[in-house]
XYZ file of C-alpha atoms in Angstrom:
768
model
C 124.975 66.529 101.342
C 123.866 66.511 104.967
C 126.095 69.540 105.403
C 123.970 71.474 102.915
C 120.870 70.809 105.030
C 122.733 71.947 108.142
C 123.888 75.162 106.456
C 120.347 75.846 105.269
C 119.025 75.305 108.797
C 121.573 77.755 110.208
C 121.021 80.347 107.478
C 117.235 80.383 107.903
C 117.096 79.421 111.574
C 114.968 82.451 112.572
C 112.229 81.214 110.217
C 112.587 77.507 111.032
C 112.330 78.334 114.734
C 109.365 80.682 114.339
C 111.264 83.758 115.533
C 110.908 85.478 112.142
C 108.610 84.993 109.186
C 108.846 85.166 105.429
C 107.123 88.274 104.096
C 106.324 89.985 100.796
C 104.620 87.612 98.348
C 104.720 84.723 100.780
C 101.883 85.799 103.089
C 100.204 87.880 100.396
C 100.052 85.253 97.638
C 101.849 81.977 98.360
C 100.110 81.167 101.637
C 96.537 81.957 100.472
C 96.908 79.763 97.381
C 98.428 76.887 99.370
C 95.662 77.217 101.938
C 92.824 77.236 99.410
C 94.177 74.311 97.383
C 94.913 72.234 100.480
C 91.504 72.879 102.049
C 89.615 72.077 98.860
C 91.549 68.861 98.263
C 91.272 67.841 101.924
C 87.486 68.219 101.718
C 87.257 66.198 98.519
C 86.793 69.023 96.016
C 89.124 69.797 93.147
C 89.961 73.541 93.162
C 88.975 74.470 89.615
C 87.479 77.812 90.647
C 88.095 80.340 93.415
C 84.886 82.296 94.152
C 86.494 84.492 96.811
C 88.617 86.854 94.679
C 87.708 89.277 91.882
C 84.126 88.015 91.941
C 85.406 84.561 90.958
C 88.459 83.448 88.972
C 89.897 80.203 87.590
C 92.185 78.690 90.189
C 93.543 75.451 88.772
C 94.143 77.001 85.343
C 96.463 79.564 86.943
C 99.520 77.351 86.671
C 101.381 79.417 89.257
C 98.983 78.040 91.896
C 100.804 74.703 91.396
C 97.865 72.492 92.327
C 99.471 69.414 90.730
C 102.963 69.939 92.178
C 103.445 66.801 94.343
C 105.417 68.413 97.229
C 102.455 70.736 97.848
C 100.285 67.703 98.560
C 102.194 67.100 101.795
C 100.268 70.045 103.243
C 96.860 68.401 102.772
C 96.925 66.107 105.855
C 97.721 69.108 108.048
C 94.521 71.003 107.211
C 92.450 71.505 110.355
C 89.074 73.264 110.304
C 89.951 74.953 107.011
C 93.187 76.313 108.469
C 96.817 75.520 107.704
C 99.947 76.312 109.684
C 101.911 79.157 108.136
C 105.106 77.629 109.511
C 104.522 74.402 107.561
C 104.127 76.318 104.315
C 107.350 78.195 105.069
C 109.196 74.950 105.790
C 108.050 73.456 102.506
C 109.646 76.320 100.590
C 112.788 76.533 102.719
C 113.440 72.824 102.172
C 113.735 73.577 98.461
C 116.836 75.678 99.188
C 119.067 72.687 100.066
C 117.469 70.937 97.103
C 119.265 73.469 94.908
C 122.518 72.743 96.694
C 122.134 68.967 96.509
C 121.320 69.142 92.817
C 124.380 71.291 92.193
C 126.520 68.906 94.249
C 125.381 65.896 92.203
C 125.786 67.751 88.917
C 129.320 68.852 89.757
C 130.174 65.301 90.721
C 128.857 64.329 87.291
C 131.146 67.008 85.838
C 134.110 65.264 87.457
C 134.617 67.349 90.603
C 135.558 65.810 93.900
C 133.306 66.191 96.938
C 134.940 69.377 98.198
C 134.584 71.327 94.964
C 131.022 70.088 94.492
C 130.133 71.130 98.049
C 131.533 74.617 97.502
C 129.521 74.950 94.284
C 126.311 73.832 96.001
C 126.834 76.237 98.884
C 127.562 79.220 96.640
C 124.417 78.704 94.559
C 122.155 78.026 97.550
C 123.040 81.277 99.232
C 123.803 83.495 96.243
C 121.942 86.777 96.197
C 119.636 85.967 93.255
C 118.429 82.799 95.025
C 118.094 84.161 98.552
C 116.242 87.251 97.368
C 113.560 85.105 95.735
C 112.859 82.733 98.623
C 109.590 84.523 99.372
C 108.573 83.952 95.738
C 107.720 80.317 96.385
C 106.944 79.019 92.884
C 110.075 80.608 91.451
C 112.327 78.828 93.923
C 110.424 75.533 93.613
C 110.828 75.543 89.834
C 114.484 76.575 89.797
C 115.384 73.836 92.306
C 115.016 71.186 89.582
C 117.510 72.722 87.114
C 120.636 70.862 88.323
C 118.772 67.551 88.625
C 117.516 67.931 85.059
C 121.022 68.612 83.762
C 122.345 65.721 85.869
C 120.294 63.422 83.611
C 120.193 65.459 80.408
C 123.979 65.892 80.053
C 124.854 62.151 80.011
C 121.772 61.468 77.897
C 123.283 63.542 75.091
C 126.860 62.463 75.709
C 126.149 58.744 75.607
C 122.961 58.679 73.537
C 120.902 57.267 76.419
C 117.202 57.421 75.643
C 116.131 56.463 79.162
C 118.132 59.348 80.648
C 116.584 61.803 78.186
C 113.146 60.586 79.249
C 114.079 60.834 82.931
C 115.261 64.419 82.383
C 111.906 65.123 80.742
C 110.094 63.739 83.784
C 111.956 66.165 86.028
C 111.322 69.041 83.635
C 107.629 68.133 83.796
C 107.898 68.345 87.580
C 109.496 71.785 87.214
C 106.572 72.847 85.013
C 104.111 71.672 87.661
C 106.036 73.706 90.256
C 104.311 76.643 88.656
C 106.590 79.386 87.347
C 106.402 79.590 83.522
C 109.276 82.044 83.183
C 111.673 79.808 85.091
C 110.729 76.541 83.409
C 111.128 78.295 80.043
C 114.599 79.419 81.123
C 115.424 75.828 82.099
C 114.340 74.679 78.640
C 116.621 77.322 77.119
C 119.558 76.027 79.182
C 118.912 72.508 77.888
C 118.646 73.819 74.340
C 121.910 75.730 74.698
C 123.711 72.650 75.967
C 122.356 70.633 73.047
C 123.780 73.227 70.643
C 127.164 72.958 72.366
C 127.163 69.193 72.067
C 125.960 69.430 68.470
C 128.781 71.806 67.503
C 131.367 69.695 69.329
C 130.166 66.475 67.683
C 130.090 68.044 64.223
C 133.627 69.334 64.772
C 134.946 65.916 65.761
C 132.793 63.514 63.710
C 130.852 65.543 61.173
C 127.137 65.057 60.500
C 126.917 61.462 61.613
C 124.285 59.406 63.365
C 125.472 60.514 66.806
C 125.120 64.148 65.758
C 121.563 63.787 64.508
C 120.603 61.895 67.645
C 121.161 65.001 69.796
C 118.121 67.041 68.647
C 116.024 63.861 68.705
C 116.891 63.171 72.342
C 116.314 66.819 73.246
C 112.909 66.744 71.570
C 112.115 63.563 73.489
C 113.005 65.312 76.750
C 110.775 68.275 75.944
C 107.924 66.047 74.764
C 108.083 63.987 77.950
C 107.943 67.062 80.169
C 105.119 68.692 78.238
C 103.214 65.410 78.107
C 103.424 64.857 81.848
C 102.497 68.444 82.658
C 99.787 68.774 79.977
C 97.062 68.588 82.627
C 98.341 71.908 83.983
C 99.696 73.420 80.761
C 96.602 73.190 78.546
C 94.280 74.971 81.025
C 96.961 77.640 81.486
C 97.201 78.147 77.723
C 93.419 78.487 77.540
C 93.413 80.999 80.393
C 96.186 83.058 78.804
C 93.783 84.137 76.065
C 91.522 85.759 78.663
C 94.146 86.934 81.120
C 95.279 90.345 82.228
C 98.557 89.774 80.403
C 96.800 89.207 77.075
C 94.973 92.542 77.183
C 97.185 94.889 79.196
C 100.726 93.629 78.587
C 102.941 96.224 76.917
C 106.566 96.568 75.892
C 107.130 98.795 78.917
C 105.630 96.171 81.206
C 107.715 93.352 79.762
C 110.945 95.324 80.212
C 110.286 96.233 83.844
C 112.649 94.833 86.469
C 115.654 94.492 84.191
C 119.149 95.494 85.238
C 120.276 99.061 84.658
C 123.919 99.698 83.646
C 124.461 101.672 86.847
C 123.637 98.540 88.838
C 126.868 96.904 87.700
C 128.324 98.446 90.860
C 126.148 96.079 92.930
C 128.191 93.097 91.731
C 130.784 94.387 94.199
C 128.764 96.669 96.508
C 125.375 94.956 96.965
C 123.861 97.647 99.177
C 125.059 100.645 97.190
C 121.550 101.856 96.288
C 119.974 100.935 99.610
C 117.712 98.046 100.555
C 114.071 97.019 100.624
C 113.331 95.037 103.774
C 110.252 94.112 105.762
C 111.053 96.950 108.150
C 111.120 99.526 105.359
C 112.842 100.558 102.165
C 115.571 103.089 101.504
C 116.266 101.923 97.948
C 116.933 104.943 95.737
C 118.576 103.406 92.679
C 117.417 102.963 89.069
C 113.722 102.215 88.541
C 112.964 102.818 92.219
C 109.382 103.589 91.200
C 108.869 99.872 90.555
C 108.039 98.115 93.802
C 110.374 95.176 94.257
C 113.083 96.366 91.873
C 115.619 95.882 94.673
C 115.192 92.127 95.073
C 114.298 91.485 91.435
C 117.660 92.913 90.371
C 119.818 91.750 93.275
C 122.713 90.063 91.489
C 125.429 89.874 94.150
C 127.101 86.445 94.188
C 130.056 87.253 96.421
C 133.522 88.473 95.510
C 135.497 85.300 96.174
C 133.102 83.045 94.171
C 133.521 85.264 91.119
C 137.321 85.090 91.308
C 137.186 81.324 91.873
C 134.884 81.106 88.845
C 137.498 82.936 86.776
C 140.097 80.385 87.892
C 137.740 77.534 87.072
C 136.728 78.930 83.711
C 140.313 79.507 82.577
C 142.280 76.674 84.128
C 139.828 73.816 84.689
C 139.270 73.093 81.053
C 136.863 70.339 80.140
C 133.777 69.993 77.976
C 131.611 71.746 80.562
C 133.591 74.809 81.593
C 133.189 76.624 78.271
C 129.451 75.944 78.316
C 129.170 77.380 81.832
C 131.212 80.457 80.902
C 129.010 81.156 77.867
C 125.869 80.518 79.939
C 126.992 82.971 82.623
C 127.905 85.688 80.106
C 124.702 85.210 78.127
C 122.532 85.479 81.243
C 124.491 88.533 82.362
C 123.827 90.301 79.069
C 120.156 89.334 78.870
C 119.533 90.460 82.456
C 119.647 94.018 81.106
C 116.581 93.361 78.950
C 116.189 95.724 76.022
C 119.105 97.793 77.324
C 121.332 95.149 75.721
C 121.228 94.767 71.910
C 121.124 90.983 72.070
C 117.718 90.931 73.743
C 115.648 91.933 70.663
C 117.447 89.241 68.666
C 116.594 86.573 71.210
C 113.037 87.842 71.388
C 112.769 87.378 67.635
C 114.278 83.876 67.762
C 112.250 82.645 70.734
C 108.541 83.522 70.441
C 107.001 84.147 73.826
C 110.285 85.192 75.456
C 109.036 88.773 75.656
C 105.839 87.730 77.460
C 107.710 87.841 80.744
C 109.037 90.754 82.707
C 111.870 90.865 85.254
C 114.601 89.632 82.930
C 117.046 90.173 85.783
C 115.743 86.821 87.054
C 118.186 85.310 84.590
C 120.769 86.164 87.236
C 119.562 83.046 89.083
C 120.930 80.959 86.208
C 123.994 83.194 85.980
C 124.607 82.435 89.661
C 124.179 78.735 88.859
C 126.953 78.901 86.254
C 129.226 81.018 88.456
C 128.746 78.641 91.398
C 129.655 75.607 89.284
C 132.716 77.402 87.930
C 133.706 78.357 91.489
C 133.656 74.659 92.312
C 135.879 74.081 89.287
C 138.206 76.778 90.610
C 138.535 75.139 94.031
C 139.184 71.816 92.322
C 141.875 73.308 90.097
C 143.670 74.875 93.059
C 143.724 71.571 94.932
C 144.539 69.098 92.199
C 147.470 70.691 90.363
C 151.113 70.993 91.387
C 152.409 74.068 93.167
C 153.924 75.646 90.081
C 150.693 75.373 88.144
C 148.662 76.689 91.074
C 150.906 79.710 91.416
C 150.518 80.367 87.719
C 146.750 80.144 88.111
C 146.625 82.509 91.051
C 148.766 85.273 89.612
C 145.885 86.703 87.612
C 143.212 86.500 90.353
C 145.588 87.867 92.999
C 146.560 90.748 90.740
C 142.879 91.286 90.023
C 142.034 91.356 93.729
C 144.883 93.781 94.324
C 143.628 96.019 91.523
C 140.077 95.816 92.870
C 141.340 96.750 96.333
C 143.107 99.764 94.897
C 140.046 100.863 92.959
C 137.786 100.420 95.991
C 140.165 102.385 98.193
C 140.350 105.179 95.632
C 136.565 105.321 95.239
C 135.918 105.212 98.976
C 138.388 107.997 99.749
C 138.357 110.241 96.679
C 134.786 109.727 95.435
C 135.411 111.233 91.967
C 132.627 113.556 90.881
C 132.136 112.176 87.380
C 131.771 108.551 88.417
C 129.752 109.448 91.504
C 127.407 111.600 89.441
C 126.848 108.780 86.943
C 126.000 106.348 89.741
C 123.692 108.883 91.378
C 121.710 109.393 88.194
C 120.744 112.924 89.195
C 121.850 115.673 91.550
C 119.175 114.732 94.075
C 120.989 111.488 94.908
C 124.549 112.767 94.614
C 125.176 112.859 98.364
C 123.709 109.372 98.794
C 126.059 108.071 96.116
C 129.052 109.644 97.855
C 128.105 108.117 101.202
C 127.511 104.734 99.568
C 130.930 104.782 97.913
C 132.491 105.170 101.335
C 130.415 102.707 103.377
C 129.914 100.074 100.694
C 133.416 100.608 99.347
C 135.033 99.739 102.671
C 132.734 96.718 103.061
C 133.776 95.462 99.626
C 137.403 96.234 100.442
C 137.201 94.069 103.579
C 135.697 91.116 101.689
C 138.258 91.569 98.917
C 141.101 91.493 101.436
C 139.750 88.323 103.046
C 139.325 86.727 99.617
C 142.876 87.666 98.714
C 144.153 86.136 101.948
C 142.422 82.850 101.147
C 143.857 82.711 97.634
C 147.280 83.718 98.921
C 147.298 80.618 101.127
C 146.977 78.572 97.976
C 149.804 80.568 96.439
C 152.109 79.879 99.393
C 151.802 76.231 98.563
C 152.080 74.525 101.932
C 150.207 71.243 101.974
C 148.200 72.084 105.084
C 147.258 75.491 103.697
C 146.009 73.968 100.459
C 143.915 71.454 102.407
C 142.418 74.294 104.432
C 141.621 76.319 101.315
C 138.016 75.047 100.808
C 137.142 75.526 104.488
C 138.537 79.045 104.582
C 136.904 79.880 101.265
C 133.532 78.662 102.551
C 133.968 80.751 105.701
C 134.597 83.940 103.737
C 131.804 83.152 101.273
C 129.390 82.369 104.104
C 130.082 85.624 105.927
C 129.922 87.631 102.700
C 126.641 86.192 101.389
C 125.031 86.159 104.817
C 125.788 89.849 105.330
C 124.569 90.668 101.839
C 121.224 88.922 101.758
C 120.180 86.802 104.716
C 118.139 89.526 106.383
C 115.967 90.272 103.334
C 113.637 87.355 104.079
C 112.973 88.002 107.749
C 109.998 89.838 109.174
C 108.683 90.085 112.715
C 105.092 89.983 111.431
C 103.428 86.586 111.653
C 100.392 85.485 109.657
C 98.025 87.001 112.237
C 99.414 90.414 111.321
C 98.319 89.914 107.719
C 95.042 88.143 108.392
C 93.746 89.022 111.870
C 90.393 87.462 112.708
C 88.562 90.659 113.567
C 84.838 90.973 114.338
C 84.149 92.507 110.923
C 85.582 89.398 109.248
C 83.416 87.060 111.306
C 80.345 89.202 110.662
C 80.980 89.286 106.909
C 81.442 85.542 106.717
C 78.243 84.911 108.666
C 76.277 87.356 106.523
C 77.484 85.801 103.281
C 76.585 82.355 104.573
C 73.092 83.706 105.136
C 72.445 85.857 102.070
C 75.095 84.685 99.562
C 76.209 88.166 98.517
C 79.615 89.733 97.903
C 81.519 92.575 99.496
C 83.867 95.236 98.181
C 86.437 95.815 100.889
C 88.953 98.182 99.270
C 88.849 101.845 98.387
C 91.483 104.379 97.436
C 94.381 102.024 98.057
C 93.112 101.013 101.500
C 91.337 97.831 102.523
C 89.597 96.238 105.477
C 91.445 93.011 104.704
C 94.401 92.094 102.500
C 93.628 91.758 98.825
C 93.865 87.976 99.012
C 92.109 87.925 102.364
C 88.932 86.681 100.720
C 90.652 83.361 100.045
C 91.965 83.064 103.604
C 88.673 83.998 105.294
C 86.461 82.429 102.581
C 84.671 85.724 102.005
C 83.528 86.563 98.475
C 85.091 89.874 97.440
C 85.607 91.945 94.311
C 89.303 92.386 95.044
C 92.399 90.226 94.884
C 96.165 90.435 94.534
C 97.502 91.034 91.045
C 98.599 88.071 88.982
C 99.543 88.115 85.322
C 97.349 85.041 84.791
C 94.203 86.360 86.419
C 91.194 87.107 84.256
C 91.326 90.472 82.541
C 87.580 91.104 82.965
C 86.018 90.324 86.331
C 83.586 93.229 86.719
C 81.235 94.892 84.226
C 82.661 98.039 82.572
C 80.094 100.242 84.244
C 79.922 103.125 86.715
C 80.551 102.091 90.308
C 76.903 101.958 91.397
C 75.833 99.849 88.430
C 78.865 97.595 88.632
C 78.343 96.793 92.314
C 74.626 96.236 91.730
C 75.302 93.747 88.948
C 78.040 92.034 90.984
C 75.670 91.331 93.886
C 77.657 93.533 96.285
C 75.669 94.014 99.484
C 78.362 95.851 101.459
C 81.148 98.122 100.329
C 83.889 99.984 102.129
C 83.633 103.739 102.277
C 86.797 105.616 103.180
C 86.025 108.496 105.536
C 89.589 109.472 106.358
C 93.077 108.041 105.940
C 92.568 105.724 108.919
C 88.780 105.674 109.147
C 86.489 103.556 107.007
C 83.086 101.997 107.343
C 80.983 99.408 105.587
C 77.878 100.722 103.893
C 74.939 98.737 102.608
C 74.252 98.742 98.891
C 70.486 99.146 98.459
C 70.675 98.795 94.665
C 72.368 95.430 94.460
C 70.768 92.717 92.408
C 70.484 89.121 93.617
C 73.018 86.452 92.726
C 70.614 85.268 90.010
C 68.045 87.471 88.281
C 65.906 87.608 85.150
C 65.764 90.170 82.340
C 63.315 90.402 79.446
C 65.422 92.098 76.830
C 68.941 92.293 75.511
C 71.140 94.188 73.120
C 74.153 92.722 71.351
C 77.423 94.357 72.429
C 80.321 92.188 71.243
C 83.147 94.460 72.419
C 84.113 95.897 75.788
C 83.755 99.429 74.494
C 80.223 98.715 73.281
C 79.270 97.234 76.659
C 80.760 100.218 78.464
C 78.852 102.599 76.205
C 75.530 100.951 77.042
C 76.161 100.612 80.767
C 77.317 104.215 81.053
C 74.253 105.622 79.300
C 71.833 107.103 81.875
C 68.767 105.962 79.907
C 69.916 102.320 79.698
C 67.980 100.212 82.234
C 70.444 97.488 83.097
C 67.857 95.829 85.367
C 65.532 94.978 82.514
C 67.943 94.803 79.586
C 71.203 92.910 79.363
C 74.084 93.295 76.976
C 75.133 90.020 75.351
C 78.203 89.101 73.365
C 76.010 87.553 70.607
C 72.409 86.903 69.633
C 70.465 84.781 72.091
C 68.057 81.998 71.226
C 64.866 83.861 72.100
C 63.129 87.000 70.915
C 63.330 89.957 73.273
C 60.211 91.838 74.276
C 59.329 94.680 71.945
C 58.441 97.012 74.793
C 60.804 96.610 77.735
C 59.347 96.950 81.177
C 60.396 100.052 83.044
C 60.263 98.249 86.366
C 63.075 96.252 87.960
C 62.677 92.595 87.140
C 64.747 90.887 89.804
C 62.747 87.786 90.707
C 61.836 86.519 94.117
C 64.756 84.398 95.192
C 64.409 81.508 97.601
C 66.866 79.241 99.306
C 66.864 75.474 98.970
C 66.934 73.390 102.131
C 70.438 72.081 101.444
C 71.664 75.222 99.771
C 73.849 78.160 100.601
C 71.382 81.052 101.057
C 71.147 83.784 98.452
C 69.516 87.170 98.368
C 65.808 87.631 99.028
C 65.846 91.339 98.189
C 62.358 92.808 97.929
C 61.597 94.499 94.612
C 58.540 94.850 92.431
C 58.179 91.380 90.982
C 56.846 89.476 88.059
C 55.694 85.872 88.469
C 59.234 84.473 88.458
C 61.155 82.614 91.149
C 64.666 81.215 91.484
C 66.140 78.813 93.989
C 69.914 78.372 94.151
C 72.023 75.551 95.511
C 75.812 75.732 95.473
C 77.597 72.377 95.440
C 81.109 73.697 95.975
C 82.965 76.324 93.937
C 82.645 74.359 90.694
C 78.901 73.679 90.521
C 75.751 75.768 90.927
C 72.141 74.600 90.520
C 69.203 76.928 89.851
C 65.522 76.007 89.998
C 63.693 78.591 87.898
C 60.020 79.321 87.282
C 59.376 81.705 84.360
C 56.111 83.116 83.012
C 57.556 83.756 79.540
C 60.891 83.440 77.683
C 63.606 85.234 79.619
C 67.330 85.601 80.074
C 68.498 84.137 83.369
C 71.577 86.071 84.477
C 73.919 84.677 87.093
C 76.073 87.210 88.906
C 79.132 85.008 88.484
C 82.165 85.765 86.329
C 82.037 84.389 82.792
C 84.699 81.941 81.653
C 84.474 79.482 78.731
C 85.038 76.476 80.995
C 81.648 77.075 82.629
C 78.922 75.069 80.930
C 75.184 75.291 81.498
C 72.615 72.500 81.346
C 68.942 73.384 81.005
C 66.835 70.450 82.189
C 69.767 68.140 81.515
C 70.515 69.470 78.013
C 73.547 71.673 77.398
C 72.617 75.219 76.470
C 74.755 78.173 75.348
C 76.261 80.424 78.000
C 76.325 84.080 76.986
C 78.605 86.796 78.284
C 76.214 89.279 79.856
C 77.207 92.826 80.770
C 80.699 92.012 79.518
C 81.423 89.820 82.533
C 78.509 87.735 83.836
C 76.963 84.449 82.719
C 73.510 84.198 81.190
C 71.325 81.617 79.466
C 68.052 81.876 77.570
C 65.057 79.873 78.817
C 61.458 79.428 77.709
C 58.466 79.858 80.000
C 57.976 77.128 82.582
C 59.833 75.373 85.368
C 63.506 74.650 84.737
C 66.490 73.139 86.436
C 69.662 74.935 85.371
C 73.071 73.572 86.295
C 76.229 75.640 85.862
C 79.248 73.357 86.003
C 82.946 73.984 85.572
C 83.781 71.525 82.799
C 86.945 72.546 80.987
C 87.783 70.746 77.764
C 91.409 71.808 78.193
C 91.491 70.170 81.634
C 89.924 67.013 80.207
C 92.275 66.677 77.259
C 95.251 67.729 79.360
C 94.442 64.995 81.872
C 94.194 62.451 79.048
C 97.584 63.485 77.653
C 99.234 63.440 81.088
C 97.693 60.097 82.019
C 98.662 58.547 78.689
C 102.208 59.868 79.057
C 102.475 58.550 82.610
C 101.212 55.090 81.583
C 103.613 55.000 78.639
C 106.501 55.981 80.916
C 105.608 53.328 83.478
C 105.406 50.706 80.746
C 108.712 51.850 79.242
C 110.311 51.836 82.686
C 109.064 48.327 83.371
C 110.391 47.062 80.034
C 113.734 48.800 80.581
C 114.066 47.314 84.064
C 113.132 43.860 82.829
C 115.596 44.121 79.965
C 118.391 45.253 82.264
C 117.640 42.376 84.633
C 117.801 39.894 81.777
C 121.066 41.432 80.645
C 122.459 41.039 84.149
């Protein structure tokens, strides 16, 4: 297993040594979330809410932020002055790569393989294209790393009816859930369910519907219940958020089918670079669905030529109770990777509710690579364990297949038949690119095929020394092949300073917001003064943020730009003067962070809110839209004057706006006690609505003079409460019932598991 760590170190040495850096989602999304969570926890605050993106969004409830994933906690001690080393965050993810290999090694040993075959299987999966091309998607890799460990416990739990192993598998599945990628931990659950069906069918065939048969679904349910119970603290808030998320309101069939394999991409199983590449240095990808950014790495399915042929040997000749399961798993994932282009997908979508909530079904190729890697280990084992006659019989088919593949590749590279080339090109515009690719990629594939054939031919010769060298030679060919195919996709010369340079404008914005407590809009027309998640890194409150399927669907009022920025307390916004020239302009119309209105209209739907806010005669400064009736009577004759109150700053508070407007006798003082708590001291001359320019979310509760009071959705997005005349202390506090009940369930599950573990240990000691 040490060898797997060494191989990982060599493969990613440019990143480990700081010569290159992970790019794509890693600096744009992974690093900012790790930074924010680590800083908040290091300073003694739980990161329920992130005020720096989209005007404020739930942070903990976004399960992909993985706040409760234990390995992420190792970053907390390294926080220094609200900064965190980018290299440390990279190392944390890269150390999950050998975790995949170690898990595969242990699982294959459980399957009966010797060390050599298990090592080959671990190496193939670690460095297979689908894994390597998702390294910069941190949560995806972290979640997938636990699959082999889960099966390592789950398989014997079903085989031997061991309750404690089923529970232990559930604990690891709970850890995979906390790692933060719902699509992957759902796929892992499907793999467990598929294996249970295999065991169920096998047991029924041999013993009928007996006690052992009925125990299988019970143990599987116990595994699922354990995982869900442990992870409930993260799952329940995520379920609550899903009802208000972007995915709930804007998810379509077209969206869910994006990033699936196209039939033309079958050629990339042999020629991985046929349609070009998308690298940090630029993209020349021209294949199917090129309009989708990231289609290249989302659909990169290359697992090597030799591993596939070894998998064929393993699947056919190493027959045990696991090989058939792995073959079916690989074929099923292959078919489903095409999404709705394969007829089986709608059937599975009907059988498994929620399966269609995810896009990028080509990610199933990660599990396909898992099955192929294990079968490749079986293949190596079969070639080493059997007698020469049997081995030669095994290798006839693969050697003939490699010879046929070599002939086909040679023909395609030299002749480049018009019909096949035209089909691969998709249209006449790409015909010449397809012809060139058939030549360059064809000869590359031909070289790897020849090397693979030479390795297998050594096994066919049958000399003892040659057979002993077979795993080493196979690993050499596989290493060269997979390294050439995918190693470079992760490397970028741009360090974190490239993405988040500390420029004077950033320092000035941060200082201004510390003084006046306003927001900024720093993007326009596809350009930005900082990265979309830069607000989190620099701790600047912005209206923008990077897209996430779990972010809130509504974070700004559905109003014209000037009204929206006024309501969102935007004091500065970016104005694009030219492609490379922009400036920050002051927003003279912005309202304070907290203001008072006299009147309201009920607008329960987004369209109704938009209709009011778009109407020129509607005075949004004196009249609010609410999602339901408030608990006070509005004025019968609305004032025509702006009613933003005088706003003061408490001595221990973060300052807020003191914008001068024509006032009534109303004042507000604001104190922010971290992202999850805000206190207002309000003086009103008559019943009013107090509107807080903070994004509405059901987990926010308001307390008026210590008594909970309803929070209304104002202007479709903001928070508001009704208050009578007089002096009031209003506290807005993030207090999620789903977080509370989830924590109770997780704590109860953990205590029950500890108690059960203690009793099991004590019982085993007594038995000894």
